[in-house]
Amino acid sequence: MSAARNFSKPYRIDDGRKFRLKDFDPADSSGLKSKKQAEKELPRGIERLSELQDKLYAQDRWAILLILQAMDAAGKDGVIKHVMSGINPQGCQVYSFKEPSAEELNHDFLSRTSKCVPERGRIGIFNRSYYEEVLVVRVHKEMLERERTPPALVTKNIWNERFADINAYEHYLWRNGVVIRKFFLNLSKEEQKQRFLSRLEEPAKNWKFSASDVTERERWHEYMAAYEEMIQHTATPHAPWYVVPADKKWYTRLVVADAVISALEDLNLHYPMVGAAKRKELKAARVALEHEGHH
């Protein structure tokens, strides 16, 4: 995807201080005119991704963590399905984080996701993540009360404290060889409405719909404010956010694929070198195989 290498660049936020959500158009497709064009590009990207992932796995040094956050119907599942379709399942792990269980609520807020951080050589995908703790929990104050944090620690500064904890945690992961890329699939309210309607109209999509989707929609502005502030506080050079236009699914997938390819290319991956002792061993194995059945 070398020519396409810049699909993701305009959406990358390394420093959130100047970030404003209104500057990012959910319907953008940066000069790509059609779905047809994207459908030519994506397979090339997936092929490149597959080569890079093979080296990542063989080298066994770096881990990649991809975090997907979005409003309902923004296409998180579709991104996982299409962008990761070319990857060897052995080298990829997907975790979806739903509402925390009673047991999970008895732990600190990073504990359930920490257990799922990918091992070296793997690509891990979080479908929602610890960022829910500064999104849905922020919009729904009653969730914060269920978290069993000692009341003295729940001050008006709690969101900034959580941002600070997340930043420290991501820095720690980076220093341990975990490369983090975070994606906010930026969907417009109008497009969400259309997608909800099509879920209601197509029997095969009915299962995807729940009544809570509509009630969450009523708090759209609160969510957008929470997303904006989250990105302002947690976009860093080593764990950037991509604010990916999500109104055209074909474009969303292209941008995410490109961002993952760029992250892997920056690591300068290569297959492990074979030392002299190993070469000797390989030579002996070859001789043995070639002489099999000769005696």
Coordinates of C-alpha atoms in Angstrom, one line a residue:
M1 CA 0.0 0.0 0.0
S2 CA 3.0 2.3 -0.4
A3 CA 1.2 4.8 -2.6
A4 CA -1.7 4.6 -0.2
R5 CA 0.5 5.0 2.8
N6 CA -0.9 8.4 3.5
F7 CA -4.5 7.4 3.8
S8 CA -4.3 7.4 7.6
K9 CA -2.0 10.4 8.1
P10 CA -4.5 13.2 8.1
Y11 CA -6.5 11.5 10.8
R12 CA -3.6 10.8 13.2
I13 CA -3.5 12.8 16.4
D14 CA -0.1 12.7 18.3
D15 CA -0.8 15.7 20.5
G16 CA -4.4 16.3 21.6
R17 CA -4.1 19.8 22.9
K18 CA -5.3 21.5 19.7
F19 CA -7.7 18.7 18.8
R20 CA -11.3 19.7 18.0
L21 CA -13.8 17.0 16.9
K22 CA -15.6 19.5 14.7
D23 CA -12.5 19.8 12.5
F24 CA -13.0 16.1 11.4
D25 CA -15.7 15.3 8.9
P26 CA -17.2 11.8 9.4
A27 CA -18.1 11.7 5.6
D28 CA -14.6 12.5 4.4
S29 CA -13.0 10.1 1.9
S30 CA -10.0 12.3 1.1
G31 CA -10.1 12.3 -2.7
L32 CA -11.1 8.6 -3.1
K33 CA -14.1 8.9 -5.3
S34 CA -15.7 5.5 -5.0
K35 CA -16.2 2.3 -3.2
K36 CA -14.8 0.5 -6.4
Q37 CA -11.5 2.3 -6.0
A38 CA -11.3 1.4 -2.3
E39 CA -12.0 -2.2 -3.2
K40 CA -9.0 -2.3 -5.4
E41 CA -6.8 -0.8 -2.7
L42 CA -7.9 -2.8 0.3
P43 CA -6.7 -6.3 -0.9
R44 CA -3.3 -4.8 -1.6
G45 CA -3.2 -3.4 1.9
I46 CA -4.3 -6.7 3.4
E47 CA -1.6 -8.6 1.5
R48 CA 1.0 -6.2 2.8
L49 CA -0.4 -6.6 6.3
S50 CA -0.1 -10.3 6.0
E51 CA 3.6 -10.2 5.1
L52 CA 4.4 -7.8 7.9
Q53 CA 2.5 -9.8 10.5
D54 CA 4.4 -12.9 9.5
K55 CA 7.7 -11.2 10.3
L56 CA 6.3 -9.7 13.5
Y57 CA 5.4 -13.3 14.6
A58 CA 8.7 -14.8 13.6
Q59 CA 10.7 -12.0 15.2
D60 CA 8.8 -12.3 18.5
R61 CA 9.9 -8.9 19.9
W62 CA 7.1 -6.4 19.4
A63 CA 3.4 -6.7 20.2
I64 CA 0.8 -4.6 18.5
L65 CA -2.4 -3.5 20.4
L66 CA -5.2 -1.9 18.3
I67 CA -7.9 -0.3 20.2
L68 CA -11.3 0.5 18.6
Q69 CA -13.8 2.9 20.2
A70 CA -17.0 4.2 18.7
M71 CA -20.6 4.8 19.0
D72 CA -23.0 1.9 18.1
A73 CA -23.2 1.0 14.4
A74 CA -19.9 2.8 13.5
G75 CA -18.5 -0.4 12.1
K76 CA -16.0 -1.8 14.6
D77 CA -16.9 -5.4 13.9
G78 CA -16.7 -4.8 10.2
V79 CA -13.2 -3.3 10.5
I80 CA -12.0 -6.3 12.5
K81 CA -13.6 -8.7 9.9
H82 CA -12.3 -7.0 6.8
V83 CA -9.0 -5.5 7.8
M84 CA -7.8 -8.6 9.7
S85 CA -9.1 -11.1 7.1
G86 CA -5.6 -11.7 5.6
I87 CA -3.9 -12.3 8.9
N88 CA -3.0 -15.7 10.2
P89 CA -5.4 -16.4 13.1
Q90 CA -2.5 -17.8 15.2
G91 CA -0.9 -14.3 15.3
C92 CA -4.0 -12.4 16.2
Q93 CA -6.3 -12.1 19.2
V94 CA -9.6 -10.2 19.5
Y95 CA -11.2 -9.2 22.8
S96 CA -14.5 -7.5 23.1
F97 CA -15.2 -5.7 26.4
K98 CA -18.9 -5.5 27.4
E99 CA -20.3 -4.2 30.6
P100 CA -18.1 -5.2 33.5
S101 CA -19.2 -8.2 35.7
A102 CA -19.6 -8.0 39.5
E103 CA -16.2 -9.7 39.8
E104 CA -14.5 -7.2 37.4
L105 CA -16.0 -4.2 39.3
N106 CA -14.2 -5.5 42.4
H107 CA -10.9 -4.7 40.7
D108 CA -9.1 -1.5 39.6
F109 CA -10.3 -0.2 36.2
L110 CA -7.4 -1.4 34.2
S111 CA -7.3 -5.0 35.5
R112 CA -9.7 -6.7 33.0
T113 CA -8.0 -5.3 30.0
S114 CA -4.4 -5.8 31.3
K115 CA -4.9 -9.5 31.3
C116 CA -5.6 -9.4 27.6
V117 CA -2.6 -7.4 26.4
P118 CA -1.1 -9.3 23.4
E119 CA 2.1 -11.2 23.8
R120 CA 5.2 -10.5 21.7
G121 CA 4.8 -11.3 18.1
R122 CA 1.1 -10.9 18.2
I123 CA -1.5 -8.4 17.1
G124 CA -4.2 -7.9 19.8
I125 CA -7.4 -6.0 19.1
F126 CA -9.6 -4.5 21.8
N127 CA -13.2 -4.0 20.6
R128 CA -13.9 -1.3 23.2
S129 CA -11.4 -1.0 26.1
Y130 CA -10.4 0.7 29.3
Y131 CA -11.4 3.9 27.4
E132 CA -15.0 3.0 28.3
E133 CA -14.0 4.2 31.8
V134 CA -13.8 7.8 30.5
L135 CA -16.7 7.5 28.1
V136 CA -19.8 5.5 29.0
V137 CA -18.9 5.7 32.8
R138 CA -18.6 9.4 32.4
V139 CA -21.9 9.9 30.6
H140 CA -23.6 7.5 33.0
K141 CA -22.7 8.7 36.5
E142 CA -24.6 5.7 38.1
M143 CA -21.9 3.4 36.6
L144 CA -19.2 5.2 38.5
E145 CA -21.1 4.5 41.7
R146 CA -21.2 0.8 41.0
E147 CA -17.4 0.7 40.6
R148 CA -16.9 0.4 44.4
T149 CA -14.1 2.9 44.5
P150 CA -13.7 4.4 48.0
P151 CA -15.9 7.5 47.9
A152 CA -13.1 9.7 49.2
L153 CA -11.2 9.0 46.0
V154 CA -14.1 9.9 43.6
T155 CA -13.4 13.6 43.4
K156 CA -14.4 16.1 40.7
N157 CA -10.9 15.5 39.3
I158 CA -11.5 11.8 38.6
W159 CA -11.6 12.1 34.8
N160 CA -8.2 13.9 34.7
E161 CA -6.8 11.4 37.1
R162 CA -8.0 8.6 34.8
F163 CA -6.5 10.2 31.8
A164 CA -3.2 10.5 33.7
D165 CA -3.4 6.8 34.7
I166 CA -4.1 5.7 31.1
N167 CA -1.2 7.8 29.7
A168 CA 1.2 6.3 32.3
Y169 CA -0.1 2.8 31.5
E170 CA 0.3 3.3 27.7
H171 CA 3.8 4.7 28.2
Y172 CA 4.7 1.6 30.3
L173 CA 3.4 -0.7 27.6
W174 CA 5.3 1.2 24.9
R175 CA 8.5 0.8 27.0
N176 CA 7.9 -2.9 27.1
G177 CA 7.5 -3.3 23.3
V178 CA 3.8 -3.0 23.0
V179 CA 2.9 -0.7 20.1
I180 CA -0.5 1.0 20.6
R181 CA -2.7 2.4 17.9
K182 CA -6.1 3.8 18.9
F183 CA -9.0 4.3 16.5
F184 CA -12.1 6.4 17.1
L185 CA -14.5 5.6 14.3
N186 CA -16.1 9.0 13.8
L187 CA -19.7 8.4 12.7
S188 CA -22.2 11.2 12.1
K189 CA -25.5 11.1 14.0
E190 CA -27.4 11.1 10.7
E191 CA -25.5 8.0 9.4
Q192 CA -26.1 6.2 12.7
K193 CA -29.8 6.8 12.3
Q194 CA -29.7 5.3 8.7
R195 CA -27.8 2.2 10.0
F196 CA -30.2 1.7 12.9
L197 CA -33.1 1.9 10.4
S198 CA -31.5 -0.7 8.1
R199 CA -30.9 -3.0 11.2
L200 CA -34.6 -2.7 11.9
E201 CA -35.6 -3.4 8.3
E202 CA -33.4 -6.3 7.5
P203 CA -34.3 -9.4 9.5
A204 CA -30.7 -10.7 9.2
K205 CA -29.6 -7.6 11.1
N206 CA -32.2 -7.5 13.8
W207 CA -30.0 -9.3 16.3
K208 CA -27.6 -6.4 16.2
F209 CA -30.2 -3.9 17.5
S210 CA -31.1 -3.3 21.1
A211 CA -33.4 -0.7 22.6
S212 CA -30.5 0.8 24.6
D213 CA -29.0 1.9 21.3
V214 CA -31.7 4.5 20.9
T215 CA -31.5 5.7 24.5
E216 CA -27.7 6.1 24.2
R217 CA -28.3 8.1 21.0
E218 CA -30.3 10.7 23.1
R219 CA -27.0 11.5 24.8
W220 CA -25.0 11.9 21.6
H221 CA -23.7 15.4 22.5
E222 CA -22.5 14.2 25.9
Y223 CA -20.7 11.3 24.2
M224 CA -19.1 13.6 21.6
A225 CA -17.9 15.9 24.4
A226 CA -16.4 12.9 26.3
Y227 CA -14.7 11.6 23.1
E228 CA -13.2 15.0 22.3
E229 CA -11.8 15.4 25.8
M230 CA -10.5 11.8 25.9
I231 CA -8.5 12.4 22.7
Q232 CA -7.3 15.8 23.9
H233 CA -5.9 14.2 27.0
T234 CA -4.6 10.8 25.7
A235 CA -3.2 11.3 22.2
T236 CA 0.6 10.9 22.4
P237 CA 3.3 10.2 19.9
H238 CA 3.8 6.6 21.1
A239 CA 0.0 5.9 21.4
P240 CA -1.7 8.1 18.9
W241 CA -5.4 8.3 18.2
Y242 CA -6.8 8.1 14.7
V243 CA -10.1 9.9 14.2
V244 CA -11.3 7.8 11.3
P245 CA -14.2 9.0 9.1
A246 CA -16.8 6.3 9.6
D247 CA -19.7 7.3 7.4
K248 CA -18.4 5.3 4.4
K249 CA -17.5 1.8 5.6
W250 CA -15.2 1.1 2.7
Y251 CA -13.1 4.2 3.5
T252 CA -13.0 3.5 7.2
R253 CA -11.4 0.1 6.5
L254 CA -8.8 1.5 4.2
V255 CA -7.7 4.1 6.7
V256 CA -7.4 1.6 9.6
A257 CA -5.5 -0.9 7.4
D258 CA -3.1 1.9 6.3
A259 CA -2.5 2.9 9.9
V260 CA -1.7 -0.6 11.0
I261 CA 0.6 -1.1 8.0
S262 CA 2.4 2.2 8.9
A263 CA 2.8 1.1 12.5
L264 CA 4.3 -2.2 11.4
E265 CA 6.6 -0.7 8.8
D266 CA 8.0 1.7 11.4
L267 CA 9.3 -1.3 13.4
N268 CA 11.7 -2.3 10.6
L269 CA 10.7 -6.0 11.1
H270 CA 12.8 -8.9 9.7
Y271 CA 13.0 -12.6 10.0
P272 CA 15.4 -13.7 12.7
M273 CA 19.0 -14.2 11.5
V274 CA 20.4 -17.7 11.7
G275 CA 23.8 -18.0 13.4
A276 CA 26.7 -20.3 12.5
A277 CA 25.7 -23.1 14.9
K278 CA 22.2 -23.1 13.6
R279 CA 23.4 -23.2 10.0
K280 CA 25.5 -26.2 10.7
E281 CA 22.5 -27.9 12.3
L282 CA 20.4 -27.1 9.2
K283 CA 23.0 -28.5 6.9
A284 CA 23.2 -31.7 8.9
A285 CA 19.4 -32.0 8.8
R286 CA 19.4 -31.6 5.1
V287 CA 22.1 -34.2 4.5
A288 CA 20.1 -36.6 6.7
L289 CA 16.9 -36.0 4.8
E290 CA 18.6 -36.3 1.4
H291 CA 20.2 -39.7 2.4
E292 CA 17.0 -41.1 3.8
G293 CA 16.2 -44.5 2.3
H294 CA 19.6 -44.6 0.6
H295 CA 21.0 -47.3 2.8

